[in-house]
Amino acid sequence: MTSDTTQPNDRNNATGKLPPGMVLGPDGKPCKICTAFRNWKPAEGQQAQNRKQAQDAKAAAVMAAAASGTSSQARPDVRPENCPPDVEVLGRSTWVFLHTTAAYYPDKPSPTQRANMLNLLHALPVLYPCSHCASHLGEEMQVYPPDVSGRIPLSRWLCERHNEVNERLGKEKFDCAKTDERWKDGPSDGSCD
Ligand SMILES: Cc1cc2nc3c(=O)[nH]c(=O)nc-3n(C[C@H](O)[C@H](O)[C@H](O)COP(=O)(O)OP(=O)(O)OC[C@H]3O[C@@H](n4cnc5c(N)ncnc54)[C@H](O)[C@@H]3O)c2cc1C
């Protein structure tokens, strides 16, 4: 277990210079992929530039619509789906991939399958784009090395690592007895069949 349970948000807030929830990257600058979209507040200069770009794009869209005789689209209230991911979208997608891959991992994996699974998991602390997420995971993996001996132990190991993140973020822990139901079989009432 990591000794540093401080959230990067707390660390950043301690400086009193960043908006709540904004996270710094290893280069000391605000880290977009480490920050939830709702907490991402570009600096004033950047905001002005973004506003100008948005206004220019809107004006161009109005002119194009007028020229083609169609009405212009209003700017959506919610973030369009084709925007780059924030820390939450990236996290959710990664968990879906990891839990599902574990759920379909063989009960008796071959040496090659074990080695590839280990490579996949060990790559995360090195390559995962959210740097503080990656380093927390790396610390966790040193204390709790991945168990790739079979589907069930791997799913449990992953569930426990996910629960560590849930706990750190103040979320409820997931019942690890339910990983197959959530990621493979679906509920017994058949609502997902
Ligand atoms: C390796 C990794 C490290 C991360 N570290 C951070 C971090 O340090 N700081 C940060 O802000 N965000 C981090 N994230 C993102 C964070 O975990 C969430 O993905 C994000 O906050 C969105 O949460 P969510 O509530 O949508 O559900 P998620 O936590 O993304 O979960 C998706 C779904 O998985 C299921 N689930 C939940 N817990 C478990 C479990 N234990 N086992 C099996 N299934 C489960 C639930 O059905 C849930 O709806 C990390 C993500 C990853 C992949």
Coordinates of C-alpha atoms and ligand atoms in Angstrom, one line a residue:
M1 CA 0.0 0.0 0.0
T2 CA 1.3 3.4 -0.8
S3 CA 2.3 5.7 2.1
D4 CA 1.2 8.8 0.2
T5 CA -2.6 8.9 0.2
T6 CA -2.7 12.6 -0.6
Q7 CA -4.6 13.4 -3.7
P8 CA -2.8 15.5 -6.2
N9 CA -5.7 17.9 -5.9
D10 CA -4.9 18.5 -2.3
R11 CA -1.3 18.9 -3.0
N12 CA -2.1 21.5 -5.7
N13 CA -4.6 23.3 -3.5
A14 CA -2.0 23.5 -0.8
T15 CA -0.2 26.0 -3.0
G16 CA -3.4 28.1 -3.2
K17 CA -2.7 28.9 -6.8
L18 CA -4.7 26.4 -8.7
P19 CA -8.5 26.0 -9.1
P20 CA -10.0 23.1 -7.0
G21 CA -9.5 19.7 -8.7
M22 CA -7.0 21.0 -11.2
V23 CA -4.0 18.6 -11.2
L24 CA -0.3 19.3 -12.0
G25 CA 1.7 17.0 -14.2
P26 CA 5.3 16.0 -13.7
D27 CA 6.5 19.1 -15.6
G28 CA 4.7 21.3 -12.9
K29 CA 2.1 22.5 -15.4
P30 CA -1.6 21.9 -15.3
C31 CA -2.1 18.3 -16.6
K32 CA -5.2 18.0 -18.8
I33 CA -5.4 14.2 -19.0
C34 CA -4.9 14.1 -15.1
T35 CA -7.9 16.4 -14.5
A36 CA -11.6 15.9 -14.7
F37 CA -13.2 18.0 -17.5
R38 CA -15.5 19.8 -15.0
N39 CA -12.4 20.9 -13.1
W40 CA -10.3 22.0 -16.1
K41 CA -10.1 25.7 -16.1
P42 CA -7.5 27.0 -18.6
A43 CA -5.5 30.1 -17.5
E44 CA -7.1 33.5 -18.4
G45 CA -4.9 33.9 -21.5
Q46 CA -5.8 30.4 -22.7
Q47 CA -9.4 31.0 -22.0
A48 CA -9.5 34.1 -24.0
Q49 CA -7.8 32.3 -26.9
N50 CA -10.3 29.4 -26.6
R51 CA -13.3 31.8 -26.5
K52 CA -12.0 33.6 -29.6
Q53 CA -11.5 30.3 -31.5
A54 CA -15.0 29.2 -30.5
Q55 CA -16.5 32.5 -31.6
D56 CA -14.6 32.3 -35.0
A57 CA -15.9 28.7 -35.5
K58 CA -19.4 29.7 -34.6
A59 CA -19.3 32.7 -37.0
A60 CA -18.0 30.4 -39.8
A61 CA -20.7 27.9 -39.1
V62 CA -23.4 30.6 -39.2
M63 CA -22.1 31.9 -42.6
A64 CA -21.8 28.3 -43.9
A65 CA -25.4 27.6 -42.8
A66 CA -26.7 30.9 -44.3
A67 CA -24.9 30.1 -47.6
S68 CA -26.4 26.6 -47.7
G69 CA -29.9 27.7 -46.6
T70 CA -29.8 25.4 -43.5
S71 CA -30.0 26.6 -39.9
S72 CA -26.9 26.5 -37.7
Q73 CA -26.4 24.0 -34.9
A74 CA -26.5 25.3 -31.4
R75 CA -23.4 24.6 -29.3
P76 CA -24.2 21.5 -27.2
D77 CA -24.4 21.9 -23.4
V78 CA -22.6 18.6 -22.7
R79 CA -19.1 18.0 -23.9
P80 CA -19.2 16.4 -27.4
E81 CA -18.3 12.7 -27.5
N82 CA -15.5 13.3 -30.0
C83 CA -13.5 15.5 -27.5
P84 CA -10.3 14.0 -26.1
P85 CA -10.8 12.0 -22.9
D86 CA -10.3 13.5 -19.4
V87 CA -9.1 11.5 -16.4
E88 CA -12.6 10.0 -15.9
V89 CA -13.3 8.9 -19.5
L90 CA -9.8 7.5 -19.8
G91 CA -10.1 5.7 -16.5
R92 CA -13.6 4.2 -17.2
S93 CA -12.5 3.0 -20.6
T94 CA -9.3 1.5 -19.2
W95 CA -11.1 -0.3 -16.4
V96 CA -13.7 -1.7 -19.0
F97 CA -10.8 -3.1 -21.0
L98 CA -8.8 -4.5 -18.1
H99 CA -11.7 -6.1 -16.2
T100 CA -13.1 -7.6 -19.4
T101 CA -9.7 -8.9 -20.5
A102 CA -9.3 -10.5 -17.0
A103 CA -12.8 -12.0 -17.2
Y104 CA -11.9 -13.8 -20.4
Y105 CA -8.4 -14.7 -19.4
P106 CA -7.9 -18.5 -19.4
D107 CA -8.3 -20.5 -16.2
K108 CA -5.1 -22.3 -17.0
P109 CA -3.0 -19.8 -19.0
S110 CA 0.0 -20.9 -21.0
P111 CA 3.4 -19.5 -20.2
T112 CA 3.1 -17.2 -23.2
Q113 CA -0.3 -15.9 -22.1
R114 CA 1.0 -15.3 -18.6
A115 CA 4.1 -13.4 -19.9
N116 CA 1.9 -11.3 -22.2
M117 CA -0.5 -10.4 -19.4
L118 CA 2.4 -9.4 -17.2
N119 CA 3.8 -7.3 -20.0
L120 CA 0.4 -5.6 -20.4
L121 CA 0.1 -4.8 -16.7
H122 CA 3.7 -3.7 -16.2
A123 CA 3.4 -1.4 -19.1
L124 CA 0.6 0.6 -17.4
P125 CA 2.7 2.4 -14.8
V126 CA 5.1 3.4 -17.6
L127 CA 2.7 4.4 -20.3
Y128 CA -0.6 5.3 -18.7
P129 CA -1.1 9.0 -19.8
C130 CA -2.4 10.2 -16.4
S131 CA 0.9 10.5 -14.6
H132 CA -0.2 10.5 -11.0
C133 CA -2.6 7.6 -11.7
A134 CA 0.3 5.7 -13.3
S135 CA 2.7 6.3 -10.4
H136 CA 0.1 5.3 -7.8
L137 CA -0.5 2.1 -9.7
G138 CA 3.2 1.4 -10.0
E139 CA 3.6 1.8 -6.2
E140 CA 0.6 -0.6 -5.7
M141 CA 2.1 -3.1 -8.1
Q142 CA 5.4 -3.2 -6.1
V143 CA 3.5 -4.1 -3.0
Y144 CA 0.9 -6.4 -4.6
P145 CA 2.5 -8.0 -7.7
P146 CA 0.0 -9.1 -10.3
D147 CA -1.4 -12.6 -10.0
V148 CA -1.6 -13.9 -13.6
S149 CA -1.9 -17.6 -12.6
G150 CA -5.5 -17.8 -13.8
R151 CA -8.7 -15.9 -14.6
I152 CA -10.1 -15.8 -11.1
P153 CA -7.0 -14.7 -9.2
L154 CA -6.3 -12.1 -11.9
S155 CA -9.9 -10.7 -11.8
R156 CA -9.6 -10.5 -8.0
W157 CA -6.2 -8.8 -8.1
L158 CA -7.5 -6.2 -10.6
C159 CA -10.7 -5.7 -8.5
E160 CA -8.5 -5.0 -5.5
R161 CA -6.3 -2.5 -7.4
H162 CA -9.5 -0.8 -8.7
N163 CA -10.8 -0.7 -5.1
E164 CA -7.7 1.0 -3.9
V165 CA -8.4 3.8 -6.5
N166 CA -12.0 3.9 -5.5
E167 CA -11.1 4.3 -1.8
R168 CA -8.5 7.0 -2.6
L169 CA -11.2 8.9 -4.6
G170 CA -13.7 8.5 -1.8
K171 CA -15.9 6.1 -3.8
E172 CA -17.6 3.0 -2.6
K173 CA -15.7 -0.3 -2.7
F174 CA -16.9 -2.8 -5.3
D175 CA -17.7 -6.4 -4.0
C176 CA -15.0 -8.5 -5.7
A177 CA -17.2 -11.6 -5.5
K178 CA -19.3 -9.9 -8.2
T179 CA -16.6 -9.4 -10.9
D180 CA -17.9 -12.2 -13.1
E181 CA -21.4 -10.9 -12.9
R182 CA -20.3 -7.4 -13.8
W183 CA -17.8 -8.2 -16.5
K184 CA -18.8 -11.5 -18.0
D185 CA -22.1 -13.1 -17.1
G186 CA -24.4 -10.2 -16.4
P187 CA -27.0 -10.3 -13.6
S188 CA -29.1 -13.4 -12.9
D189 CA -32.3 -11.6 -13.6
G190 CA -31.3 -11.8 -17.3
S191 CA -31.6 -8.1 -17.9
C192 CA -28.4 -8.1 -19.8
D193 CA -29.1 -11.2 -21.9
Ligands
LIG1 C1 -5.0 2.3 -13.4 C2 -5.9 3.5 -13.1 C3 -5.6 4.4 -12.1 C4 -6.4 5.5 -11.8 N1 -6.0 6.4 -10.9 C5 -6.7 7.5 -10.7 C6 -6.3 8.5 -9.8 O1 -5.2 8.4 -9.2 N2 -7.0 9.6 -9.7 C7 -8.2 9.8 -10.4 O2 -8.8 10.9 -10.3 N3 -8.6 8.9 -11.2 C8 -7.9 7.7 -11.4 N4 -8.4 6.8 -12.3 C9 -9.7 6.9 -12.9 C10 -10.8 6.4 -11.9 O3 -10.5 5.1 -11.4 C11 -12.2 6.3 -12.5 O4 -12.1 5.5 -13.8 C12 -12.9 7.6 -12.9 O5 -12.9 8.4 -11.7 C13 -14.3 7.4 -13.4 O6 -15.0 6.7 -12.3 P1 -16.4 6.0 -12.5 O7 -17.1 6.4 -11.2 O8 -17.1 6.4 -13.8 O9 -16.2 4.4 -12.5 P2 -14.9 3.6 -12.6 O10 -14.1 3.6 -11.4 O11 -14.2 4.0 -13.9 O12 -15.5 2.1 -12.8 C14 -16.1 1.7 -14.0 C15 -17.1 0.6 -13.5 O13 -16.3 -0.5 -13.0 C16 -17.1 -1.1 -12.0 N5 -16.2 -1.2 -10.8 C17 -15.9 -0.3 -9.9 N6 -15.0 -0.7 -9.0 C18 -14.7 -2.0 -9.4 C19 -13.8 -2.9 -8.9 N7 -13.0 -2.7 -7.8 N8 -13.7 -4.1 -9.6 C20 -14.4 -4.4 -10.6 N9 -15.3 -3.5 -11.2 C21 -15.4 -2.3 -10.6 C22 -18.3 -0.3 -11.7 O14 -19.4 -1.0 -12.3 C23 -18.0 1.0 -12.4 O15 -19.2 1.5 -12.9 C24 -7.6 5.7 -12.6 C25 -7.9 4.8 -13.6 C26 -7.1 3.7 -13.8 C27 -7.5 2.7 -14.9

